[in-house]
Short mmCIF file of C-alpha atoms in Angstrom, two decimals:
data_model
loop_
_atom_site.label_atom_id
_atom_site.label_comp_id
_atom_site.label_asym_id
_atom_site.label_seq_id
_atom_site.Cartn_x
_atom_site.Cartn_y
_atom_site.Cartn_z
CA MET A 1 35.67 -14.82 -35.80
CA THR A 2 34.48 -11.39 -34.20
CA ASP A 3 34.76 -10.62 -30.92
CA TRP A 4 31.04 -10.71 -29.97
CA THR A 5 30.93 -14.33 -31.42
CA ILE A 6 33.72 -15.20 -28.95
CA VAL A 7 31.68 -14.16 -26.16
CA THR A 8 28.62 -15.30 -26.58
CA ARG A 9 29.93 -18.86 -27.75
CA SER A 10 31.69 -18.76 -24.30
CA LEU A 11 28.54 -17.83 -22.02
CA ARG A 12 26.91 -20.32 -23.97
CA ALA A 13 29.35 -23.10 -23.59
CA ARG A 14 28.89 -22.10 -19.70
CA LEU A 15 25.12 -21.66 -19.69
CA PHE A 16 23.94 -23.70 -16.52
CA SER A 17 27.44 -21.14 -14.44
CA THR A 18 26.21 -18.08 -16.96
CA VAL A 19 22.32 -18.60 -16.02
CA THR A 20 22.95 -18.81 -12.63
CA THR A 21 25.06 -15.49 -12.02
CA VAL A 22 22.39 -13.52 -14.00
CA ALA A 23 19.82 -14.83 -11.88
CA SER A 24 21.78 -13.65 -8.60
CA VAL A 25 22.54 -10.25 -10.28
CA GLY A 26 18.88 -9.98 -11.32
CA VAL A 27 17.57 -10.99 -7.64
CA ALA A 28 19.79 -8.42 -6.42
CA VAL A 29 18.83 -5.72 -8.98
CA ALA A 30 15.31 -6.44 -8.38
CA LEU A 31 15.16 -6.69 -4.60
CA MET A 32 16.58 -3.34 -4.85
CA LEU A 33 14.28 -1.72 -6.90
CA VAL A 34 11.31 -3.22 -5.12
CA LEU A 35 12.69 -1.55 -1.96
CA ILE A 36 13.49 1.81 -3.91
CA MET A 37 10.08 2.21 -5.81
CA MET A 38 7.76 0.76 -2.58
CA ARG A 39 9.42 3.36 0.38
CA SER A 40 9.12 6.77 -2.38
CA ALA A 41 5.23 5.35 -3.59
CA GLY A 42 4.17 4.19 0.42
CA ARG A 43 5.43 7.53 1.56
CA GLU A 44 3.59 9.51 -1.12
CA ALA A 45 0.23 7.06 -1.20
CA PHE A 46 -0.21 8.04 3.38
CA GLU A 47 0.23 11.43 2.23
CA ARG A 48 -2.01 11.79 -0.07
CA GLY A 49 -4.96 9.51 1.25
CA SER A 50 -5.10 12.10 4.29
CA GLY A 51 -6.70 14.50 2.53
CA ASN A 52 -7.16 17.87 3.66
CA VAL A 53 -8.15 17.22 7.12
CA HIS A 54 -6.25 18.50 10.12
CA LEU A 55 -7.43 17.00 13.59
CA LEU A 56 -9.33 12.68 13.49
CA VAL A 57 -10.79 12.54 16.92
CA SER A 58 -11.83 8.69 18.05
CA ARG A 59 -11.26 6.82 21.04
CA ASP A 60 -9.00 4.01 19.61
CA ALA A 61 -5.58 2.92 21.70
CA SER A 62 -3.39 5.56 19.79
CA PRO A 63 -3.01 8.41 17.62
CA LEU A 64 -1.53 6.09 14.86
CA VAL A 65 -4.18 3.32 15.10
CA SER A 66 -6.96 6.25 14.62
CA VAL A 67 -5.31 7.62 11.23
CA LEU A 68 -5.06 3.90 9.97
CA ASN A 69 -8.20 2.90 10.89
CA GLY A 70 -10.24 6.36 10.24
CA LEU A 71 -8.42 7.24 6.91
CA PHE A 72 -6.97 3.89 5.71
CA TYR A 73 -9.41 1.65 6.95
CA ALA A 74 -7.24 -0.83 8.02
CA GLY A 75 -9.57 -1.83 10.84
CA ALA A 76 -12.70 -1.33 12.46
CA PRO A 77 -12.69 1.84 15.51
CA ALA A 78 -13.07 -0.43 18.74
CA LYS A 79 -14.83 2.39 21.07
CA PRO A 80 -17.32 4.70 19.74
CA LEU A 81 -17.95 8.58 20.50
CA MET A 82 -22.29 9.43 20.72
CA PHE A 83 -23.16 12.44 18.23
CA THR A 84 -23.80 14.70 20.76
CA GLU A 85 -20.33 14.96 21.47
CA TYR A 86 -19.68 15.23 17.77
CA GLU A 87 -21.89 18.67 18.62
CA SER A 88 -20.16 19.54 21.42
CA LEU A 89 -16.93 19.31 20.00
CA LYS A 90 -17.98 21.15 16.92
CA LYS A 91 -19.73 23.95 18.57
CA SER A 92 -17.15 24.91 21.31
CA LEU A 93 -13.68 24.42 19.18
CA PRO A 94 -12.18 26.79 16.45
CA VAL A 95 -12.66 24.72 13.64
CA ASP A 96 -13.41 25.44 9.67
CA TRP A 97 -15.79 22.34 9.91
CA ALA A 98 -16.04 18.67 11.40
CA VAL A 99 -17.62 15.71 9.96
CA PRO A 100 -18.75 12.94 11.37
CA VAL A 101 -17.90 9.29 10.60
CA GLN A 102 -19.08 6.00 11.65
CA LEU A 103 -16.96 2.64 10.39
CA GLY A 104 -17.54 -0.58 11.33
CA ASP A 105 -19.66 -2.22 8.26
CA SER A 106 -19.01 -3.38 5.33
CA TYR A 107 -20.11 -5.15 1.64
CA GLU A 108 -19.84 -9.02 1.70
CA GLY A 109 -17.11 -8.39 4.60
CA LYS A 110 -14.93 -7.15 2.56
CA TRP A 111 -15.37 -3.48 1.62
CA PRO A 112 -15.49 -0.76 4.39
CA VAL A 113 -18.70 1.43 4.23
CA LEU A 114 -18.64 4.54 5.88
CA ALA A 115 -21.38 6.59 7.11
CA THR A 116 -21.50 10.24 7.61
CA ASN A 117 -23.22 13.35 6.53
CA GLU A 118 -23.47 15.62 3.35
CA ASP A 119 -20.44 17.67 4.94
CA PHE A 120 -18.57 14.58 3.98
CA TYR A 121 -18.36 15.01 0.17
CA THR A 122 -18.78 18.60 0.40
CA LYS A 123 -15.71 20.00 3.02
CA PHE A 124 -13.87 17.05 3.12
CA GLU A 125 -11.48 15.82 0.23
CA PRO A 126 -10.04 12.37 -0.36
CA ALA A 127 -6.42 14.55 -1.51
CA GLU A 128 -5.28 17.73 -1.06
CA HIS A 129 -7.12 19.88 -3.95
CA THR A 130 -9.34 16.76 -4.98
CA PRO A 131 -12.56 17.36 -4.67
CA TRP A 132 -15.02 14.01 -5.03
CA GLN A 133 -16.04 13.61 -8.19
CA LEU A 134 -19.26 11.49 -9.80
CA ALA A 135 -18.55 8.88 -12.40
CA GLN A 136 -22.76 8.35 -12.45
CA GLY A 137 -25.67 8.99 -10.25
CA THR A 138 -26.02 11.15 -7.55
CA TRP A 139 -24.80 11.35 -4.06
CA PHE A 140 -26.64 9.85 -1.76
CA ALA A 141 -30.02 12.04 -0.11
CA LYS A 142 -32.27 9.40 1.77
CA ASN A 143 -32.23 6.76 4.15
CA PHE A 144 -30.70 3.20 2.27
CA GLU A 145 -29.02 4.86 -0.98
CA VAL A 146 -25.43 4.28 -0.78
CA VAL A 147 -22.52 5.64 -3.68
CA VAL A 148 -19.72 3.19 -4.30
CA GLY A 149 -15.93 3.96 -4.53
CA ALA A 150 -14.42 3.22 -7.82
CA GLN A 151 -12.24 0.81 -6.52
CA ALA A 152 -14.97 -0.74 -4.98
CA ALA A 153 -17.16 -0.56 -8.12
CA ARG A 154 -14.42 -2.69 -10.19
CA GLY A 155 -14.10 -4.97 -7.37
CA THR A 156 -17.92 -6.04 -6.72
CA GLY A 157 -19.57 -5.15 -10.54
CA LEU A 158 -21.97 -2.72 -8.67
CA LYS A 159 -23.92 -0.55 -10.97
CA LEU A 160 -26.92 2.22 -10.14
CA GLY A 161 -30.01 0.89 -9.27
CA ASP A 162 -27.88 -2.35 -8.07
CA LYS A 163 -29.77 -3.76 -4.25
CA ILE A 164 -27.39 -4.56 -1.62
CA TYR A 165 -27.11 -5.38 2.39
CA LEU A 166 -24.58 -4.34 4.24
CA THR A 167 -22.87 -6.54 6.86
CA HIS A 168 -21.94 -6.08 10.54
CA GLY A 169 -18.38 -6.05 10.63
CA THR A 170 -15.80 -7.78 8.20
CA ALA A 171 -14.41 -10.89 7.51
CA GLY A 172 -10.72 -9.73 8.11
CA SER A 173 -11.38 -8.41 11.00
CA ARG A 174 -13.64 -10.62 12.67
CA GLY A 175 -13.91 -13.89 10.66
CA ALA A 176 -15.85 -14.70 7.84
CA GLY A 177 -18.01 -17.27 10.06
CA SER A 178 -18.70 -14.23 12.78
CA VAL A 179 -20.13 -11.47 10.37
CA HIS A 180 -23.31 -10.53 10.72
CA VAL A 181 -25.31 -9.37 7.15
CA HIS A 182 -27.91 -7.37 7.87
CA LYS A 183 -30.59 -8.40 5.67
CA GLU A 184 -33.51 -6.52 6.80
CA TYR A 185 -32.95 -3.32 5.64
CA LYS A 186 -32.02 -3.06 1.55
CA TYR A 187 -30.20 -0.30 0.07
CA THR A 188 -30.01 1.24 -3.30
CA VAL A 189 -27.20 2.24 -5.10
CA VAL A 190 -27.74 5.61 -6.53
CA GLY A 191 -24.29 6.95 -7.20
CA ILE A 192 -20.26 5.55 -8.44
CA LEU A 193 -17.82 7.84 -8.06
CA LYS A 194 -14.84 8.94 -10.27
CA PRO A 195 -10.74 7.59 -9.19
CA THR A 196 -9.26 9.11 -6.62
CA GLY A 197 -5.99 7.14 -6.01
CA THR A 198 -6.52 6.95 -2.64
CA ASN A 199 -7.94 4.23 0.03
CA HIS A 200 -11.01 5.56 -0.28
CA ASP A 201 -11.55 4.22 -3.62
CA ARG A 202 -12.42 0.56 -2.28
CA VAL A 203 -15.09 2.60 0.23
CA LEU A 204 -18.87 2.63 -0.19
CA PHE A 205 -20.78 5.75 1.10
CA THR A 206 -24.06 6.13 2.77
CA ASN A 207 -26.05 8.06 4.99
CA LEU A 208 -25.32 7.80 9.01
CA PRO A 209 -29.18 7.40 10.17
CA SER A 210 -29.25 4.55 7.42
CA ALA A 211 -26.27 2.96 9.86
CA TRP A 212 -28.30 3.95 12.90
CA ILE A 213 -31.64 2.25 11.95
CA ILE A 214 -29.73 -0.85 11.18
CA HIS A 215 -27.91 -1.20 14.43
CA ALA A 216 -30.46 0.14 16.24
CA HIS A 217 -32.49 -2.88 15.19
CA ASP A 218 -30.44 -5.10 16.21
CA ARG A 219 -30.25 -3.48 19.52
CA ILE A 220 -34.37 -3.72 19.71
CA GLU A 221 -33.82 -7.62 18.44
CA ARG A 222 -31.43 -8.35 21.14
CA GLU A 223 -34.17 -6.51 24.30
CA GLU A 224 -36.75 -8.80 22.97
CA HIS A 225 -35.56 -11.63 22.90
CA LYS A 226 -33.18 -11.33 26.33
CA GLY A 227 -33.14 -14.42 28.52
CA GLN A 228 -34.34 -16.62 25.08
CA PRO A 229 -32.11 -19.45 23.71
CA GLU A 230 -30.34 -18.35 20.49
CA HIS A 231 -31.52 -19.48 17.55
CA GLU A 232 -31.51 -18.95 13.55
CA GLU A 233 -33.85 -16.69 12.61
CA THR A 234 -36.43 -18.10 9.74
CA GLU A 235 -37.38 -15.68 6.75
CA ALA A 236 -40.97 -15.60 8.03
CA GLU A 237 -39.71 -14.18 11.67
CA HIS A 238 -37.63 -11.55 9.43
CA ALA A 239 -40.88 -11.01 7.52
CA ASN A 240 -42.67 -9.92 10.35
CA GLU A 241 -40.87 -7.71 12.09
CA LYS A 242 -41.50 -4.26 12.59
CA LEU A 243 -39.06 -2.56 10.49
CA VAL A 244 -37.05 0.92 12.73
CA THR A 245 -37.17 3.91 11.29
CA GLU A 246 -35.33 7.02 12.21
CA ALA A 247 -38.04 8.27 14.79
CA ASP A 248 -37.78 5.02 16.70
CA LEU A 249 -34.34 6.18 17.28
CA ILE A 250 -32.63 6.71 21.08
CA PRO A 251 -29.84 9.08 21.76
CA GLU A 252 -27.59 5.92 22.55
CA ASP A 253 -28.48 4.84 18.85
CA ARG A 254 -26.68 8.03 17.23
CA LYS A 255 -23.32 7.08 17.51
CA ILE A 256 -20.28 7.46 15.69
CA THR A 257 -16.22 6.63 15.54
CA ASN A 258 -14.49 9.34 13.92
CA ILE A 259 -14.60 13.19 13.59
CA PHE A 260 -12.35 14.79 10.86
CA MET A 261 -11.45 18.64 11.51
CA ARG A 262 -10.45 20.80 9.85
CA VAL A 263 -8.71 23.75 11.74
CA LEU A 264 -9.86 27.46 11.33
CA THR A 265 -7.49 29.45 10.14
CA ARG A 266 -6.80 32.93 8.72
CA PRO A 267 -5.17 33.45 5.11
CA GLY A 268 -1.49 33.01 5.61
CA ALA A 269 -1.79 31.77 9.19
CA ASP A 270 0.37 28.97 10.64
CA VAL A 271 -1.75 25.79 10.37
CA GLY A 272 1.18 23.98 11.93
CA ALA A 273 0.80 26.28 15.33
CA LEU A 274 -3.06 26.63 16.10
CA ILE A 275 -3.25 22.55 15.43
CA PRO A 276 -1.88 21.05 18.61
CA VAL A 277 -3.56 24.41 20.48
CA VAL A 278 -6.92 22.83 19.18
CA MET A 279 -5.53 19.23 20.07
CA GLU A 280 -4.16 19.77 23.73
CA GLN A 281 -7.51 22.09 24.00
CA MET A 282 -9.86 18.89 23.56
CA ARG A 283 -7.44 16.52 25.66
CA ARG A 284 -8.30 18.79 28.77
CA ASP A 285 -11.78 19.06 27.96
CA PRO A 286 -13.61 18.15 31.65
CA ALA A 287 -16.76 16.89 29.70
CA PHE A 288 -14.05 14.36 28.30
CA ALA A 289 -12.08 12.87 31.44
CA ALA A 290 -13.95 9.79 32.00
CA SER A 291 -13.66 8.75 28.66
CA PRO A 292 -10.52 10.35 27.05
CA LEU A 293 -10.53 11.15 23.39
CA THR A 294 -7.62 10.43 20.55
CA VAL A 295 -6.55 13.08 19.14
CA ALA A 296 -4.68 12.63 16.07
CA GLY A 297 -2.56 14.68 13.41
CA PRO A 298 -2.45 13.18 10.16
CA SER A 299 0.17 14.56 8.74
CA ARG A 300 2.42 14.33 12.36
CA GLU A 301 1.02 10.20 12.88
CA ILE A 302 1.86 9.32 8.99
CA ALA A 303 5.75 11.15 9.23
CA ARG A 304 5.92 9.37 12.67
CA LEU A 305 5.11 5.96 10.55
CA MET A 306 7.11 6.62 8.06
CA ASP A 307 10.12 7.35 10.39
CA ILE A 308 9.71 3.69 11.92
CA VAL A 309 8.86 2.40 8.20
CA GLY A 310 12.38 3.84 7.25
CA ASN A 311 14.50 2.67 9.68
CA ILE A 312 13.57 -0.91 8.19
CA ASP A 313 13.82 0.54 4.73
CA GLN A 314 16.97 1.27 5.65
CA ILE A 315 17.59 -2.25 6.77
CA LEU A 316 16.18 -4.29 4.07
CA PHE A 317 18.49 -1.56 1.68
CA ALA A 318 21.59 -2.49 3.50
CA MET A 319 20.18 -5.71 2.59
CA ALA A 320 19.75 -5.53 -1.13
CA VAL A 321 23.19 -3.53 -1.45
CA VAL A 322 25.12 -6.87 0.18
CA VAL A 323 22.94 -9.15 -2.30
CA MET A 324 23.96 -6.89 -4.48
CA VAL A 325 27.46 -6.99 -4.14
CA SER A 326 27.62 -10.85 -3.20
CA SER A 327 26.16 -11.13 -6.91
CA GLY A 328 29.21 -9.01 -8.16
CA VAL A 329 31.35 -11.34 -6.24
CA GLY A 330 29.66 -14.37 -7.76
CA ILE A 331 30.45 -12.95 -10.98
CA MET A 332 33.93 -12.95 -10.04
CA LEU A 333 34.04 -16.09 -9.14
CA ALA A 334 32.01 -17.48 -12.31
CA LEU A 335 34.61 -16.52 -14.06
CA TYR A 336 37.48 -17.05 -11.94
CA ASN A 337 36.59 -20.74 -11.84
CA SER A 338 36.80 -20.84 -15.73
CA MET A 339 39.73 -19.30 -16.52
CA GLU A 340 42.07 -22.63 -15.23
CA GLN A 341 39.67 -24.15 -18.01
CA ARG A 342 39.79 -21.21 -20.92
CA ARG A 343 44.23 -20.65 -20.17
CA ARG A 344 44.60 -23.29 -23.79
CA GLN A 345 42.02 -21.09 -25.65
CA ILE A 346 43.68 -18.01 -24.00
CA ALA A 347 46.73 -19.32 -25.90
CA VAL A 348 45.61 -19.90 -29.21
CA LEU A 349 43.48 -16.94 -29.52
CA ARG A 350 47.45 -15.10 -28.72
CA VAL A 351 49.03 -17.66 -30.83
CA LEU A 352 46.20 -16.87 -33.47
CA GLY A 353 47.19 -12.83 -33.48
CA ALA A 354 44.83 -11.38 -30.60
CA SER A 355 47.18 -9.17 -28.25
CA GLN A 356 47.04 -8.84 -24.57
CA PRO A 357 44.64 -5.76 -24.43
CA ARG A 358 42.32 -7.79 -26.67
CA ILE A 359 42.11 -10.90 -24.55
CA PHE A 360 41.47 -8.42 -21.10
CA GLY A 361 38.60 -6.68 -23.15
CA LEU A 362 37.09 -10.24 -24.52
CA ILE A 363 36.98 -11.54 -20.66
CA LEU A 364 35.81 -8.16 -19.28
CA THR A 365 32.75 -7.79 -21.71
CA GLU A 366 31.57 -11.49 -21.11
CA SER A 367 31.39 -9.69 -17.59
CA ALA A 368 29.29 -6.85 -18.44
CA MET A 369 27.18 -9.00 -21.09
CA ILE A 370 26.68 -11.03 -17.83
CA GLY A 371 25.55 -7.63 -15.59
CA ILE A 372 23.71 -6.63 -18.39
CA PHE A 373 21.54 -9.61 -18.83
CA GLY A 374 20.94 -9.50 -15.01
CA ALA A 375 20.12 -6.18 -14.81
CA ILE A 376 17.31 -6.58 -17.25
CA ALA A 377 15.87 -9.80 -15.68
CA GLY A 378 16.04 -7.65 -12.44
CA ILE A 379 14.18 -4.41 -13.89
CA GLY A 380 11.59 -6.72 -15.03
CA GLY A 381 11.12 -8.77 -12.11
CA GLY A 382 11.62 -5.25 -9.94
CA LEU A 383 8.57 -3.85 -11.38
CA LEU A 384 6.58 -7.05 -11.40
CA GLY A 385 7.71 -7.37 -7.90
CA ALA A 386 6.35 -3.90 -7.33
CA GLN A 387 2.71 -4.23 -9.00
CA VAL A 388 2.52 -7.23 -6.53
CA ALA A 389 3.55 -5.99 -3.25
CA ALA A 390 1.32 -2.66 -4.34
CA ALA A 391 -1.72 -5.25 -5.34
CA VAL A 392 -1.24 -7.05 -1.64
CA MET A 393 -1.29 -3.61 0.14
CA ARG A 394 -4.36 -2.57 -1.69
CA GLU A 395 -6.24 -6.06 -0.46
CA ARG A 396 -4.69 -6.15 3.16
CA LEU A 397 -4.81 -2.07 4.14
CA GLY A 398 -6.72 -0.55 1.51
CA LEU A 399 -3.55 1.35 0.69
CA PHE A 400 -3.06 2.35 -2.73
CA ILE A 401 0.07 2.75 -3.97
CA ASP A 402 1.27 3.43 -7.52
CA PRO A 403 5.48 2.30 -7.40
CA THR A 404 6.83 4.23 -10.11
CA LEU A 405 10.30 4.87 -11.15
CA PRO A 406 11.29 7.27 -13.66
CA ALA A 407 13.03 6.04 -16.83
CA ARG A 408 16.29 7.61 -15.63
CA GLY A 409 16.22 5.84 -12.21
CA LEU A 410 16.26 2.76 -14.07
CA VAL A 411 18.72 3.76 -16.40
CA ALA A 412 20.64 4.63 -13.30
CA VAL A 413 20.28 1.48 -11.80
CA ALA A 414 21.19 -0.37 -14.90
CA LEU A 415 24.63 1.70 -15.40
CA GLY A 416 25.53 0.65 -11.66
CA THR A 417 24.44 -2.53 -12.27
CA LEU A 418 26.96 -2.70 -15.49
CA ALA A 419 29.92 -0.60 -13.70
CA LEU A 420 29.41 -3.62 -11.12
CA ALA A 421 30.19 -6.68 -12.97
CA CYS A 422 32.70 -4.69 -15.42
CA PHE A 423 34.78 -3.98 -11.68
CA ALA A 424 34.43 -7.92 -10.85
CA GLY A 425 35.56 -8.76 -14.36
CA VAL A 426 39.04 -6.95 -13.33
CA VAL A 427 40.52 -10.16 -11.55
CA PRO A 428 39.54 -12.60 -14.17
CA ALA A 429 40.43 -10.11 -17.20
CA VAL A 430 43.59 -9.53 -15.44
CA MET A 431 44.51 -13.87 -15.26
CA ALA A 432 44.09 -13.92 -18.76
CA TYR A 433 46.00 -10.98 -19.29
CA ARG A 434 49.12 -12.48 -17.92
CA THR A 435 48.20 -15.74 -19.27
CA SER A 436 51.75 -17.75 -20.61
CA VAL A 437 51.27 -18.81 -23.91
CA ALA A 438 54.03 -21.42 -23.58
CA LYS A 439 53.04 -23.07 -20.83
CA SER A 440 49.03 -23.05 -21.70
CA LEU A 441 50.53 -24.97 -25.11
CA ARG A 442 52.34 -27.41 -23.66
CA PRO A 443 51.17 -31.38 -24.11
CA LEU A 444 48.43 -32.64 -21.98
CA VAL A 445 50.40 -35.79 -21.69
#
């Protein structure tokens, strides 16, 4: 009988104990892998998703909220800016470009809609040095044309030429029953974008006048029905309504929620030194004293977010290490508790010629096998768990995370688990090594 046969039979003889111990090791390995992969992938996703924007202007509650809403579509900005304010800032500040953006609408209450102008797709890049690329069709050139991000196209099944209605608000932020579908104005899908690997892939894009028109329609409708009891409009009433055109817009209709800015710099200049100067200039502008602007540097805010999350990561990682160590203790206890039942078996092996070092090696191999099986289960569970976590973050936050770990990282985790298992098996192996043949082979009665 070979040593391998002895080890495998021993593991099968204590199948329940073996499976539970392997499972505890697997959970610990999986938890540690998920934390490692999500931490690095999350930072990369946030840094990539900010694109080539230096500054983000809004009236959100804080710079961090502004970045999460404006660049990662975590929610709809609460307060708007007037388009005239955008024009004033663009003229007065030393910026290379400034792109106006309006957020707040969606498709089916789920997919964000971003209204902007042509500078968005000619100047702004969804990821640094990664310009927009069309998979099909063209960018919007007229009112009520829409371009669909790659993830949004897959998720909705939209294709070129499809007619759609947009929704005011999102089901996630307002409640599924409170969203309002703009059925008066039908949009045409004119383009499908190639994947960028960023949160922008789940967005639909249209021009600003289209967004202004549908909201102006709502304003005019409210004014006409002011003082009248609310009621559900019929199809006939919709058909008789006068559609709003761009000529009907008033200055108050021309609202945006964010301004993407890139500071004007000379080659070799320190961009980091110029950004705070421009930020302070905007904050001190007396024109905005009554309604201050929120000026955010995406890179700085993402770094702050990572610092906050990093502290939590350290706590979770420490917990994962504790779970890992406890699984090692579990291996030791499982083997230790079995030694009393196996002393007679070990004594028989000694009588049949097995040396003490060989007995020590058998127990250590058994412990190592539990560690190997646990590592395999943990790596599989960790990879699956990271993908599930990434899918949840993509669904809830619109954040595209690619949780991967190099092969050498997986090998390192497996070897670390094996080393821990071997270390845990030392005490039971020493007990087996010191087993007295004479005492263990005494008659049971």
